[in-house]
C-alpha cells in the first residue's frame, strides 16, 4: 500500500493563478481531509469528506474548493491564489469519520508558495 | 486564543533521558485527544488516541495521559533516542490542533 500520496511536493504560483493539489489513498478510507500548516500555528482544517460525493467545510475553507468523486481521490483547488495561501498543505485519511478512534494517516505534504 | 496550548514550545534533552510534554485545552465538549509525531518535512504520524473514558495510553516508549476534568494531557517519552527529535502535536476532537512542541535529542 502506498498510503496517502500527494502531488506535487513543491509548487510556486503567482497571485491569481489557479491550481489543484492532488491527494489519493489506497486504503479504502471513507474519511479524507485537507489541512494547512503555517509556522508557529497548529494545523487547520480546510475541507473534509466523509465519503464519495460528500464534502464539508472546515475551519478555514475560504479560497479553496474540493470535490470527492471517488473514494480514493480528494483534490484541493485554489481558484485564484493569494500570498496568504502560502503554506504547507497536508491531506489525511482514516477509516472512520470525525471523532472516531481510527488512526488518521497523513500524506507527505505539498509546500506551496504564492508570489 | 488557541483552544489547544502546548508547552514547552521547544525542548532539548540528552539521549537516554526522559521528558514530558504538556497539552492544555479548552475545547468543549470533549470527544478525543490525539498525539502525533511530525518529523521535519513530513506529515504527522499517529502516536496515541484517547477518549473521555481513558486516562492513559502507551505506544512503546511513548505514554500519553489524559485528565478530562482539568482538560490536560501529557506525553511522556522514556529513554529518548536521537530519532525522537521531531515536533509533537496534540489534537482535540480531530479539529483543534496545538502548535506543537519541538523536541531535540542530542547525543
Tab-separated table of C-alpha atoms in Angstrom:
chain	number	residue	atom	x	y	z
A	1	UNK	CA	0.000	0.000	0.000
A	2	UNK	CA	1.240	3.465	-0.885
A	3	UNK	CA	-0.879	5.011	1.871
A	4	UNK	CA	-1.703	8.678	1.290
A	5	UNK	CA	0.060	10.304	-1.633
A	6	UNK	CA	0.179	13.966	-2.536
A	7	UNK	CA	1.376	15.747	-5.640
A	8	UNK	CA	3.175	17.965	-6.292
A	9	UNK	CA	5.666	18.157	-3.418
A	10	UNK	CA	6.559	21.756	-4.177
A	11	UNK	CA	4.771	24.448	-6.163
A	12	UNK	CA	5.308	28.148	-6.812
A	13	UNK	CA	2.390	30.204	-8.100
A	14	UNK	CA	1.831	33.794	-8.993
A	15	UNK	CA	-1.014	35.706	-7.416
A	16	UNK	CA	-4.244	34.989	-9.255
A	17	UNK	CA	-3.171	31.670	-10.745
A	18	UNK	CA	-5.197	28.550	-10.140
A	19	UNK	CA	-4.052	25.038	-9.414
A	20	UNK	CA	-5.123	21.714	-7.990
A	21	UNK	CA	-3.336	19.830	-5.243
A	22	UNK	CA	-3.806	16.126	-5.681
A	23	UNK	CA	-4.421	13.632	-2.899
A	24	UNK	CA	-5.031	9.909	-3.208
A	25	UNK	CA	-5.251	6.994	-0.787
A	26	UNK	CA	-5.334	3.270	-1.459
A	27	UNK	CA	-6.662	2.108	1.906
A	28	UNK	CA	-10.371	2.375	1.000
A	29	UNK	CA	-10.851	5.018	3.668
A	30	UNK	CA	-14.134	6.862	3.816
A	31	UNK	CA	-12.847	9.962	5.577
A	32	UNK	CA	-10.423	12.352	3.894
A	33	UNK	CA	-9.399	15.859	4.824
A	34	UNK	CA	-7.159	18.761	3.903
A	35	UNK	CA	-5.128	20.861	6.327
A	36	UNK	CA	-2.763	23.749	6.069
A	37	UNK	CA	0.195	24.213	8.385
A	38	UNK	CA	1.719	27.624	8.959
A	39	UNK	CA	4.784	28.444	11.097
A	40	UNK	CA	4.000	28.747	14.788
A	41	UNK	CA	0.445	27.596	14.309
A	42	UNK	CA	-1.303	24.283	14.549
A	43	UNK	CA	-2.682	22.540	11.515
A	44	UNK	CA	-6.001	23.961	10.446
A	45	UNK	CA	-8.744	22.021	8.742
A	46	UNK	CA	-9.732	23.368	5.321
A	47	UNK	CA	-12.274	20.861	4.000
A	48	UNK	CA	-13.189	17.294	4.714
A	49	UNK	CA	-15.204	14.468	3.197
A	50	UNK	CA	-16.962	11.561	4.882
A	51	UNK	CA	-17.413	9.645	1.656
A	52	UNK	CA	-17.655	9.902	-2.115
A	53	UNK	CA	-19.950	12.736	-3.126
A	54	UNK	CA	-19.962	14.326	0.347
A	55	UNK	CA	-17.796	17.267	1.349
A	56	UNK	CA	-17.969	19.879	4.068
A	57	UNK	CA	-16.115	22.953	5.220
A	58	UNK	CA	-13.583	23.020	7.990
A	59	UNK	CA	-12.141	25.923	9.914
A	60	UNK	CA	-10.540	27.850	7.005
A	61	UNK	CA	-12.376	26.996	3.757
A	62	UNK	CA	-12.290	30.390	2.022
A	63	UNK	CA	-10.353	30.373	-1.229
A	64	UNK	CA	-10.423	26.588	-1.569
A	65	UNK	CA	-12.747	24.139	-3.291
A	66	UNK	CA	-12.902	20.365	-3.047
A	67	UNK	CA	-14.764	17.504	-4.629
A	68	UNK	CA	-14.910	13.774	-3.910
A	69	UNK	CA	-15.984	11.849	-6.984
A	70	UNK	CA	-14.267	8.623	-5.899
A	71	UNK	CA	-13.318	7.074	-2.578
A	72	UNK	CA	-9.631	7.236	-3.488
A	73	UNK	CA	-9.190	10.849	-4.591
A	74	UNK	CA	-9.748	14.173	-2.846
A	75	UNK	CA	-8.282	17.105	-4.816
A	76	UNK	CA	-7.984	20.604	-3.385
A	77	UNK	CA	-8.439	23.504	-5.788
A	78	UNK	CA	-7.151	27.035	-5.410
A	79	UNK	CA	-9.203	29.139	-7.783
A	80	UNK	CA	-7.224	32.383	-7.511
A	81	UNK	CA	-4.087	32.021	-5.431
A	82	UNK	CA	-3.188	34.696	-2.906
A	83	UNK	CA	0.042	35.201	-0.926
A	84	UNK	CA	-1.905	34.351	2.238
A	85	UNK	CA	-2.261	30.835	0.881
A	86	UNK	CA	1.474	30.249	1.077
A	87	UNK	CA	1.652	27.256	3.367
A	88	UNK	CA	2.301	23.548	3.639
A	89	UNK	CA	-0.764	21.507	2.772
A	90	UNK	CA	-1.441	18.054	4.161
A	91	UNK	CA	-4.021	15.551	3.101
A	92	UNK	CA	-5.160	12.864	5.522
A	93	UNK	CA	-7.447	9.871	5.551
A	94	UNK	CA	-8.947	7.440	8.028
A	95	UNK	CA	-11.374	4.567	8.010
A	96	UNK	CA	-13.718	6.223	10.443
A	97	UNK	CA	-15.204	9.661	10.238
A	98	UNK	CA	-14.519	12.563	12.548
A	99	UNK	CA	-14.336	11.811	16.255
A	100	UNK	CA	-13.739	8.118	15.719
A	101	UNK	CA	-10.846	6.285	17.316
A	102	UNK	CA	-9.418	5.184	13.988
A	103	UNK	CA	-5.878	6.116	13.084
A	104	UNK	CA	-5.581	9.081	10.765
A	105	UNK	CA	-2.888	8.825	8.105
A	106	UNK	CA	-1.255	11.908	6.660
A	107	UNK	CA	0.377	12.419	3.303
A	108	UNK	CA	3.883	13.882	2.921
A	109	UNK	CA	2.623	17.384	2.229
A	110	UNK	CA	2.753	19.970	-0.566
A	111	UNK	CA	4.781	23.122	0.034
A	112	UNK	CA	3.065	25.969	-1.800
A	113	UNK	CA	4.488	29.452	-2.318
A	114	UNK	CA	2.362	32.216	-3.804
A	115	UNK	CA	4.295	35.229	-5.036
B	1	UNK	CA	-6.601	32.358	21.581
B	2	UNK	CA	-5.889	28.800	20.502
B	3	UNK	CA	-8.100	26.280	22.209
B	4	UNK	CA	-5.195	23.838	22.436
B	5	UNK	CA	-1.996	25.091	24.071
B	6	UNK	CA	1.189	23.053	24.167
B	7	UNK	CA	4.228	23.558	26.314
B	8	UNK	CA	7.083	23.973	26.118
B	9	UNK	CA	7.400	25.345	22.601
B	10	UNK	CA	10.780	23.666	22.305
B	11	UNK	CA	12.864	21.329	24.382
B	12	UNK	CA	16.396	19.982	24.177
B	13	UNK	CA	17.355	16.830	26.069
B	14	UNK	CA	20.226	14.384	26.081
B	15	UNK	CA	19.884	10.954	24.580
B	16	UNK	CA	18.639	8.431	27.099
B	17	UNK	CA	16.796	10.978	29.237
B	18	UNK	CA	13.063	11.102	29.784
B	19	UNK	CA	10.833	14.061	29.052
B	20	UNK	CA	7.215	15.131	29.373
B	21	UNK	CA	5.293	17.356	27.003
B	22	UNK	CA	2.133	19.165	28.053
B	23	UNK	CA	-1.145	19.883	26.317
B	24	UNK	CA	-3.894	22.025	27.852
B	25	UNK	CA	-7.175	22.526	26.072
B	26	UNK	CA	-10.408	24.445	26.442
B	27	UNK	CA	-12.328	22.618	23.714
B	28	UNK	CA	-15.779	21.565	24.847
B	29	UNK	CA	-17.476	19.191	24.602
B	30	UNK	CA	-14.608	16.742	24.526
B	31	UNK	CA	-14.560	13.643	22.342
B	32	UNK	CA	-10.993	12.531	21.745
B	33	UNK	CA	-7.388	13.614	22.058
B	34	UNK	CA	-4.588	12.512	19.779
B	35	UNK	CA	-0.839	12.875	19.917
B	36	UNK	CA	1.154	12.947	16.688
B	37	UNK	CA	4.874	12.932	15.894
B	38	UNK	CA	5.949	15.035	12.944
B	39	UNK	CA	9.451	14.729	11.538
B	40	UNK	CA	10.806	17.743	9.682
B	41	UNK	CA	9.421	17.911	6.165
B	42	UNK	CA	6.993	15.055	6.653
B	43	UNK	CA	3.375	14.529	7.598
B	44	UNK	CA	2.279	13.814	11.171
B	45	UNK	CA	2.262	10.202	12.325
B	46	UNK	CA	-0.220	8.994	14.913
B	47	UNK	CA	1.151	8.016	18.336
B	48	UNK	CA	-1.895	7.654	20.578
B	49	UNK	CA	-5.580	8.417	20.780
B	50	UNK	CA	-7.644	8.674	23.936
B	51	UNK	CA	-11.323	9.130	24.561
B	52	UNK	CA	-13.085	10.570	27.583
B	53	UNK	CA	-13.031	7.293	29.489
B	54	UNK	CA	-9.310	6.652	29.054
B	55	UNK	CA	-6.660	8.267	31.209
B	56	UNK	CA	-3.538	6.607	29.857
B	57	UNK	CA	-2.380	5.047	26.609
B	58	UNK	CA	1.035	3.688	25.704
B	59	UNK	CA	2.808	3.135	22.419
B	60	UNK	CA	6.262	1.733	23.039
B	61	UNK	CA	8.335	4.391	24.793
B	62	UNK	CA	5.529	6.920	24.435
B	63	UNK	CA	2.886	7.194	27.166
B	64	UNK	CA	0.049	9.678	26.963
B	65	UNK	CA	-2.127	10.650	29.900
B	66	UNK	CA	-5.414	12.475	29.969
B	67	UNK	CA	-7.223	14.308	32.749
B	68	UNK	CA	-10.550	15.294	31.233
B	69	UNK	CA	-11.583	17.103	34.411
B	70	UNK	CA	-8.686	19.553	34.287
B	71	UNK	CA	-8.509	19.379	30.469
B	72	UNK	CA	-4.871	18.437	30.460
B	73	UNK	CA	-2.869	15.801	28.659
B	74	UNK	CA	0.786	14.893	28.705
B	75	UNK	CA	3.073	12.829	26.524
B	76	UNK	CA	5.930	11.130	28.338
B	77	UNK	CA	8.889	9.843	26.365
B	78	UNK	CA	11.089	7.310	28.084
B	79	UNK	CA	14.764	6.675	27.333
B	80	UNK	CA	14.856	9.154	24.489
B	81	UNK	CA	16.611	8.355	21.235
B	82	UNK	CA	18.041	10.596	18.550
B	83	UNK	CA	15.170	9.547	16.301
B	84	UNK	CA	12.710	11.090	18.762
B	85	UNK	CA	13.806	14.521	17.518
B	86	UNK	CA	10.619	15.884	15.977
B	87	UNK	CA	7.606	18.044	16.652
B	88	UNK	CA	4.885	16.551	18.819
B	89	UNK	CA	1.361	17.716	18.179
B	90	UNK	CA	-1.696	17.454	20.401
B	91	UNK	CA	-5.121	17.390	18.702
B	92	UNK	CA	-8.520	17.603	20.371
B	93	UNK	CA	-11.681	16.396	18.661
B	94	UNK	CA	-9.813	15.851	15.391
B	95	UNK	CA	-10.115	19.529	14.518
B	96	UNK	CA	-8.270	21.567	17.139
B	97	UNK	CA	-4.514	21.309	16.743
B	98	UNK	CA	-1.880	22.607	19.086
B	99	UNK	CA	1.119	24.401	17.611
B	100	UNK	CA	3.375	21.572	18.726
B	101	UNK	CA	6.466	21.093	20.871
B	102	UNK	CA	9.760	20.890	19.038
B	103	UNK	CA	11.912	18.212	20.719
B	104	UNK	CA	15.619	17.896	20.006
B	105	UNK	CA	17.518	14.916	21.382
B	106	UNK	CA	21.255	15.393	21.468
B	107	UNK	CA	23.929	12.686	21.806
